[in-house]
PDB file of C-alpha atoms in Angstrom:
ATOM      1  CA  UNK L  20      43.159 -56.625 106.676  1.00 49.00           C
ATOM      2  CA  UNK L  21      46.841 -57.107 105.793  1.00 49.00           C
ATOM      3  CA  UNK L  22      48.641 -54.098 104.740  1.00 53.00           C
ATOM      4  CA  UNK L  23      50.951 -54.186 101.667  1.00 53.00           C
ATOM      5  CA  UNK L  24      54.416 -53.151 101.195  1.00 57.00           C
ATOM      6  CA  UNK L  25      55.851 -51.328  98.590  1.00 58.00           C
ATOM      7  CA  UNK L  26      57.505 -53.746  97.110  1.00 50.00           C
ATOM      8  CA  UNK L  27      54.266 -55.845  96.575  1.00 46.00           C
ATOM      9  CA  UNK L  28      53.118 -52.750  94.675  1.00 45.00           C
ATOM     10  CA  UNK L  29      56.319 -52.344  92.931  1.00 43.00           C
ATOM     11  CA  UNK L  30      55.978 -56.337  92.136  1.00 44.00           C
ATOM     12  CA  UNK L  31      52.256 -55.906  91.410  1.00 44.00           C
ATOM     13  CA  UNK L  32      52.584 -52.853  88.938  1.00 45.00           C
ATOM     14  CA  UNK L  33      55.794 -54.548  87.562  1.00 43.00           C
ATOM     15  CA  UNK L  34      53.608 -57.690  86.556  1.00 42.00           C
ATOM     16  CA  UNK L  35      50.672 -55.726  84.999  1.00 43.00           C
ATOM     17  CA  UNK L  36      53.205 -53.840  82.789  1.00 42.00           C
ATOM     18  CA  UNK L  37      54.695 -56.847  81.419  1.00 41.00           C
ATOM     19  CA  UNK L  38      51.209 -58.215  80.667  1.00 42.00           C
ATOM     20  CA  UNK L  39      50.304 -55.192  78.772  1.00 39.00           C
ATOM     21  CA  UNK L  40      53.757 -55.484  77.013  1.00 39.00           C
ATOM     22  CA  UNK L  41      53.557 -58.893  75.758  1.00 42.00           C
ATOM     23  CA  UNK L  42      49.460 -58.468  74.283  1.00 39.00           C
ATOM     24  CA  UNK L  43      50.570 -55.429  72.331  1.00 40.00           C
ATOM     25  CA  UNK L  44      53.856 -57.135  70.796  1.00 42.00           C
ATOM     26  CA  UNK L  45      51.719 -60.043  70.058  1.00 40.00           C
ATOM     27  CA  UNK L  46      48.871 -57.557  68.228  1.00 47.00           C
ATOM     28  CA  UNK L  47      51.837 -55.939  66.852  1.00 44.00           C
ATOM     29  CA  UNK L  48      53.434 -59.496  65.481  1.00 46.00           C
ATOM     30  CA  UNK L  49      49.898 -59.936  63.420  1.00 48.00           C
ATOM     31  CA  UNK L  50      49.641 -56.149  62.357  1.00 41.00           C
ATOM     32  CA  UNK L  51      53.140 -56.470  60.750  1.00 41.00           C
ATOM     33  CA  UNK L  52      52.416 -59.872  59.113  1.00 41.00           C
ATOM     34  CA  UNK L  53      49.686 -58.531  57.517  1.00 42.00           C
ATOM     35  CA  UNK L  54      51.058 -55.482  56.298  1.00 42.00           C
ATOM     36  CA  UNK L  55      54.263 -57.601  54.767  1.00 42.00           C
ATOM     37  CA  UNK L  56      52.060 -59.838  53.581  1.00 42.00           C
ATOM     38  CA  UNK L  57      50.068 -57.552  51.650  1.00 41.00           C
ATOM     39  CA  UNK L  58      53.182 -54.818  50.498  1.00 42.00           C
ATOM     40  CA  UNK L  59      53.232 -55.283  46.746  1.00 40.00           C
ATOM     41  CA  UNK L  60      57.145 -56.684  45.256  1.00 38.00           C
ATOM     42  CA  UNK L  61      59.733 -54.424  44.419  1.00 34.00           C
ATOM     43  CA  UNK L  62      59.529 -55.669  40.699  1.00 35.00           C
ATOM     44  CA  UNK L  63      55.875 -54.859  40.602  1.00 34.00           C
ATOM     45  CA  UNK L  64      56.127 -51.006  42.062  1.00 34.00           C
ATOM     46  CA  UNK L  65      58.977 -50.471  39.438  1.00 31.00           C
ATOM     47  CA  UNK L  66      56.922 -51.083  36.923  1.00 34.00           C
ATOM     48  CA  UNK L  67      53.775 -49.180  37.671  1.00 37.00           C
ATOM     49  CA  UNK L  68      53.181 -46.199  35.909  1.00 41.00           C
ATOM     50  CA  UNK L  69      54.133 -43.483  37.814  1.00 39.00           C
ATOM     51  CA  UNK L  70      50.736 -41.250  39.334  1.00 42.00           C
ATOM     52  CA  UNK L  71      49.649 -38.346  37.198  1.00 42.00           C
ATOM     53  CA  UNK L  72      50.283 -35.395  39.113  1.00 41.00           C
ATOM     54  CA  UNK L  73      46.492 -34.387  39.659  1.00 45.00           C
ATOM     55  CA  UNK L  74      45.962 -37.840  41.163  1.00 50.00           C
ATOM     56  CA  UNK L  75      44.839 -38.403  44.710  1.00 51.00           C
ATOM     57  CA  UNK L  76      47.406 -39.642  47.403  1.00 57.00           C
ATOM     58  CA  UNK L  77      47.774 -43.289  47.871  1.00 62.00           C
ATOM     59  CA  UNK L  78      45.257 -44.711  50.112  1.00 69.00           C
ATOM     60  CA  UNK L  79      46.390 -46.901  53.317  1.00 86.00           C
ATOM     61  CA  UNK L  80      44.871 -50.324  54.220  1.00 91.00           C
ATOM     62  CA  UNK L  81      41.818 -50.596  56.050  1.00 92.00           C
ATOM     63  CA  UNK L  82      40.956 -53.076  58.228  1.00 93.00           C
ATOM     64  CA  UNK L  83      38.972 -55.863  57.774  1.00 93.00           C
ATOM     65  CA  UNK L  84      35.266 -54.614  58.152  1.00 91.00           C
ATOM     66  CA  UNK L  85      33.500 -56.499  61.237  1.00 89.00           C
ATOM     67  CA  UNK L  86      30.966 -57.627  59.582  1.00 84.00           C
ATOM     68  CA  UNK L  87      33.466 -59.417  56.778  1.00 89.00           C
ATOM     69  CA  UNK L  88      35.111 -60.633  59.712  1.00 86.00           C
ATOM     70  CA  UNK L  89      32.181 -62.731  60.912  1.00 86.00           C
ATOM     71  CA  UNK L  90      31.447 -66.685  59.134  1.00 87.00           C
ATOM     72  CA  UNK L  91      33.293 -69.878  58.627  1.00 90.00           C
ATOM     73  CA  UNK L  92      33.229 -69.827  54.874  1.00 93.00           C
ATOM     74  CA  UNK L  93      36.791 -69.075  52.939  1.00 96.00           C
ATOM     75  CA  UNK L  94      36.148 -65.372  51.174  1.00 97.00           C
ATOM     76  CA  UNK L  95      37.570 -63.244  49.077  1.00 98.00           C
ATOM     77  CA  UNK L  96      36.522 -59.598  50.476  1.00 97.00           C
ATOM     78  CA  UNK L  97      36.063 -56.435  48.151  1.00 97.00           C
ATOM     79  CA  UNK L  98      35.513 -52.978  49.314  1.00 97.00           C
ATOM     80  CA  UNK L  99      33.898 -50.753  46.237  1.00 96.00           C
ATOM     81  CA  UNK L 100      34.936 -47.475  48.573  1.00 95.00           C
ATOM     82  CA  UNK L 101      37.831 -48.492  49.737  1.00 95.00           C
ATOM     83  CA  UNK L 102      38.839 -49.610  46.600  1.00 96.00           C
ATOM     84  CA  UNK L 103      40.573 -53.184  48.928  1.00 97.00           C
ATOM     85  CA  UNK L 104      40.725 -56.393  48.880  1.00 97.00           C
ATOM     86  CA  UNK L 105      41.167 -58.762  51.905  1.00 97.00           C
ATOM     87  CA  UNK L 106      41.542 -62.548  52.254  1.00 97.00           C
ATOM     88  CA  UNK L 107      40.156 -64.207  54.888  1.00 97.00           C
ATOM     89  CA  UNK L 108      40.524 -67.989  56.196  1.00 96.00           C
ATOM     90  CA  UNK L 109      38.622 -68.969  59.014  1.00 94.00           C
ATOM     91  CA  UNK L 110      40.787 -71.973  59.643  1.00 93.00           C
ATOM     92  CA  UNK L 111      44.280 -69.835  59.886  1.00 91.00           C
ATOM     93  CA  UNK L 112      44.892 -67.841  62.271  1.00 88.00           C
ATOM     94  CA  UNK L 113      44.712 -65.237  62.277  1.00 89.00           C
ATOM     95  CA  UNK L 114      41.834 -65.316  59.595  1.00 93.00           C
ATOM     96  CA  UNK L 115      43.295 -62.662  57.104  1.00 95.00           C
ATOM     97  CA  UNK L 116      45.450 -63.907  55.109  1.00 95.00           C
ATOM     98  CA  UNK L 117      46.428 -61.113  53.101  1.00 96.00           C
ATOM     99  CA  UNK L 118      44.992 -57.306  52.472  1.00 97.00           C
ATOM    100  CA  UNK L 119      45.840 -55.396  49.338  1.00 97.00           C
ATOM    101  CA  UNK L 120      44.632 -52.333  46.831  1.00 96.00           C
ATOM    102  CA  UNK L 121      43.145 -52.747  43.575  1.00 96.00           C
ATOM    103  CA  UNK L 122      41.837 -49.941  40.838  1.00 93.00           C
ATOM    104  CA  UNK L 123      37.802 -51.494  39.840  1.00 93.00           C
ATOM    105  CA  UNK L 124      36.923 -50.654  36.291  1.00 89.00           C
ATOM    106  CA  UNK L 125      34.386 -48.228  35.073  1.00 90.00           C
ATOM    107  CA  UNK L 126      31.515 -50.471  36.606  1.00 92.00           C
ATOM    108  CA  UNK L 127      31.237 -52.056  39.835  1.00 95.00           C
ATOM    109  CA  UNK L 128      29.736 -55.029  40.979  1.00 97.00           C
ATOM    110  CA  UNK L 129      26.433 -54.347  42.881  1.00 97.00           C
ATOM    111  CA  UNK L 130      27.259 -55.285  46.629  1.00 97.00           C
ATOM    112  CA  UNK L 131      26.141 -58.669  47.682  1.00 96.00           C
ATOM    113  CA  UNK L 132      27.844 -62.389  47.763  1.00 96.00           C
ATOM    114  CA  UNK L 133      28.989 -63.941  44.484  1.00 98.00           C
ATOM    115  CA  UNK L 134      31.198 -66.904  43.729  1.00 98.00           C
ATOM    116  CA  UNK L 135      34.247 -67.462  41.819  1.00 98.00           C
ATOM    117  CA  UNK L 136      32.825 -68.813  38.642  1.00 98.00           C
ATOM    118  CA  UNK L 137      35.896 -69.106  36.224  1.00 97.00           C
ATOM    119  CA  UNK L 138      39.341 -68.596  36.461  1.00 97.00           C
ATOM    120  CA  UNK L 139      42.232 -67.666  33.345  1.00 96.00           C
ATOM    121  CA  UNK L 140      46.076 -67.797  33.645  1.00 96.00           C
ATOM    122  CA  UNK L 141      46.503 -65.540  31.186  1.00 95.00           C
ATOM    123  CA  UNK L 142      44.101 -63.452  28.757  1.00 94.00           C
ATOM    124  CA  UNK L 143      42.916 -60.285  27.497  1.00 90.00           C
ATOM    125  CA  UNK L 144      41.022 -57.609  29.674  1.00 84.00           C
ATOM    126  CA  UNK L 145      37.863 -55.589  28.842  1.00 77.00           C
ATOM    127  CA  UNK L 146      40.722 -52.667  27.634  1.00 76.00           C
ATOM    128  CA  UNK L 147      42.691 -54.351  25.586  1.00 80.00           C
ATOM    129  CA  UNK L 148      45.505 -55.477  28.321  1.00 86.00           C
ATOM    130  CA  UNK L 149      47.414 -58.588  28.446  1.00 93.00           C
ATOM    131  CA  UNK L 150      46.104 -59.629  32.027  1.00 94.00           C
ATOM    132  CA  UNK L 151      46.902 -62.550  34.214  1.00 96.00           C
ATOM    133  CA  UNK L 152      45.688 -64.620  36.979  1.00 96.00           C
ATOM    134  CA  UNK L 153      42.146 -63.815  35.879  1.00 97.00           C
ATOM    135  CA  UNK L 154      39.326 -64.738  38.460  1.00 98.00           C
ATOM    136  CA  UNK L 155      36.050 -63.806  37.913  1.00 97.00           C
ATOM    137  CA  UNK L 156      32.884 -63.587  39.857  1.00 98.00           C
ATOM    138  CA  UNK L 157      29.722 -61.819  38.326  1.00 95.00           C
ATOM    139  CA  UNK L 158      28.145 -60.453  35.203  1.00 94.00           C
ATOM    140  CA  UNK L 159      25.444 -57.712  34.837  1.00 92.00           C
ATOM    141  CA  UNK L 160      24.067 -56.324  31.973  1.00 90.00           C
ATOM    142  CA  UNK L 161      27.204 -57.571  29.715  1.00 90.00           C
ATOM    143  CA  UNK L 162      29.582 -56.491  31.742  1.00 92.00           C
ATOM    144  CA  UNK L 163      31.660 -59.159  33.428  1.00 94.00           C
ATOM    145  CA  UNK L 164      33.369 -58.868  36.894  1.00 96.00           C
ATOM    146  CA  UNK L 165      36.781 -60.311  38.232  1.00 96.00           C
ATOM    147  CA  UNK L 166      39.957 -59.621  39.372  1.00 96.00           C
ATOM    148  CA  UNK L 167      43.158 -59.735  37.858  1.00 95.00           C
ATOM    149  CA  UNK L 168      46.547 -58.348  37.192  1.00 95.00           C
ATOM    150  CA  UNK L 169      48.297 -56.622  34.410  1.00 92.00           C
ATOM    151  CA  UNK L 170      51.396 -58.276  33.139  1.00 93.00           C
ATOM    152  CA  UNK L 171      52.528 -54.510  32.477  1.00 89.00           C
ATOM    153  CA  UNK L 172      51.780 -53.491  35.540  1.00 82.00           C
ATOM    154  CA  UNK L 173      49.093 -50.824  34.539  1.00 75.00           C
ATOM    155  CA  UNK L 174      45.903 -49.808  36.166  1.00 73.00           C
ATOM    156  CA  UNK L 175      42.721 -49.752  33.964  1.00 68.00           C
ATOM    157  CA  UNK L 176      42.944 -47.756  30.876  1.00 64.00           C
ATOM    158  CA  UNK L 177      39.971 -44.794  31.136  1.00 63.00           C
ATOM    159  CA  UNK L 178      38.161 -45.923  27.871  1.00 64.00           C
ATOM    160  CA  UNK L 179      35.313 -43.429  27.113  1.00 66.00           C
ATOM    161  CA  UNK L 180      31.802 -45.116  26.938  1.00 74.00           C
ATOM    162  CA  UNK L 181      33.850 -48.137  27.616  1.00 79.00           C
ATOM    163  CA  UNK L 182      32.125 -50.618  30.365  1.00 84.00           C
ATOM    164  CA  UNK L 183      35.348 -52.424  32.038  1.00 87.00           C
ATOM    165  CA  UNK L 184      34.494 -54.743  35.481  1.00 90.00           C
ATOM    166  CA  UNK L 185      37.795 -55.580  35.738  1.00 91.00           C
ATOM    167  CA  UNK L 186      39.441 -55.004  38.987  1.00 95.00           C
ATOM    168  CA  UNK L 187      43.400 -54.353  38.903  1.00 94.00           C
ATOM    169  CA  UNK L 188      45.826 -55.930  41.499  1.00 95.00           C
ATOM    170  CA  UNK L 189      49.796 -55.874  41.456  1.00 94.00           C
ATOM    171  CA  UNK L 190      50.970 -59.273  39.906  1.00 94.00           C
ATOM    172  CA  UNK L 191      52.078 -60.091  42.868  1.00 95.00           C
ATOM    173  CA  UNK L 192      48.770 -59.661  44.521  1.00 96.00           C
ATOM    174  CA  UNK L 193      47.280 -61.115  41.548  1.00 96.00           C
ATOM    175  CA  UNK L 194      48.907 -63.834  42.419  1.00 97.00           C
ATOM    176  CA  UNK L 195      47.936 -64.343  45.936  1.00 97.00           C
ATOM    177  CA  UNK L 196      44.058 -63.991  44.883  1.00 97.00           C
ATOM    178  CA  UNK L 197      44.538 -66.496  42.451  1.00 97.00           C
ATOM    179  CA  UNK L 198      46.370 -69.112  44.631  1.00 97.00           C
ATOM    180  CA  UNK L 199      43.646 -68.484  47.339  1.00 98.00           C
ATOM    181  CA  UNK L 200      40.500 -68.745  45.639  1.00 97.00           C
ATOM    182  CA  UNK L 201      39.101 -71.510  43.755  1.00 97.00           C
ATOM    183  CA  UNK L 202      36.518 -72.059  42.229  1.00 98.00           C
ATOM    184  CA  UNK L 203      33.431 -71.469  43.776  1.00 98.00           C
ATOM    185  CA  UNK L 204      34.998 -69.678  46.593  1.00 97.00           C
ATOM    186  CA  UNK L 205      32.692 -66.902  48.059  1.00 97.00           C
ATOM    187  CA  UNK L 206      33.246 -63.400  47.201  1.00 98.00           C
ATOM    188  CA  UNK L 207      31.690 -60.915  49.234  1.00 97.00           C
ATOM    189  CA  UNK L 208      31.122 -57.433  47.760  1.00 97.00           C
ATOM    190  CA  UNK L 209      31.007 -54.038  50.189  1.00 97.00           C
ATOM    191  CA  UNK L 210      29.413 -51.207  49.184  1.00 95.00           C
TER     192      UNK L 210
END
């Protein structure tokens, strides 16, 4: 058995290092694409209404849940708990396109899959808002389900007795859910 030097060790350790390195700036690369791909524009924070002061802090993105992660179908991903939305493309890579946070309505969607079944530039919501980018999904019980934006900016207005399914993005994210998903795209619904 040869014996090694310290500089093969040196050399060894050296190479191992940079290997780590360069997977964790690559994993960092996708991390950061995401996250800038999902921050919501300047123009749209501004005009948000600011958070009552009794109201929670801002939740973070999640990650995609594994087991949204998993099939070759284009889907539009909602979390009910994590009140989030994520795109994902099995064809790009990587697969999610873009992750962002949404305020759901006074009902939710039982979980399951739906598909995209209509789509509307520009309408009214269940609480009176002008709303745009409009793309719905389901219906139970009267109550119809989609996703859409605000052209205020606003979140849902708390309408006593009022049954809203809408789901509330930033225009800009609006936006991006609109561009990505046709119709009959698959919409998956997490509890």
């Amino acid at each position: 058995m040869a014996k090694t030097g310290p500089a093969v060790t040196v050399a060894a350790l050296t190479l191992a290092a940079l290997a780590l390195v360069t997977v964790l700036a690559v994993q960092a690369e996708g991390t950061a694409r995401t996250a800038a791909a999902a921050e919501p524009s300047a123009a749209a924070a501004t005009t948000a209404p600011a958070p009552s002061p009794s109201a929670s802090p801002t939740p973070t993105l999640q990650p995609l849940p594994p087991a949204a992660a998993v099939g070759g179908t284009r889907r539009v991903v909602y979390s009910i708990g994590a009140k989030q939305v994520w795109l994902v493309d099995p064809k790009k890579d990587p697969q999610l396109v873009a992750a962002f946070l949404v305020e759901p309505g006074s009902v939710n969607p039982a979980p399951g899959s739906y598909a995209v079944s209509s789509k509307s530039a520009a309408t009214h919501g269940s609480d009176g808002r002008p709303v745009e980018h409009v793309v719905r999904f389901g219906e139970h019980g009267g109550t119809v389900f989609g996703f859409s934006a605000a052209v205020d900016g606003g979140t849902p207005a708390a309408v006593p007795n009022a049954r809203t399914g809408g789901i509330r993005s930033t225009r800009q994210d609006g936006q991006a859910l609109w561009d990505f998903a046709g119709i009959g795209t698959r919409v998956l619904v997490l509890p």
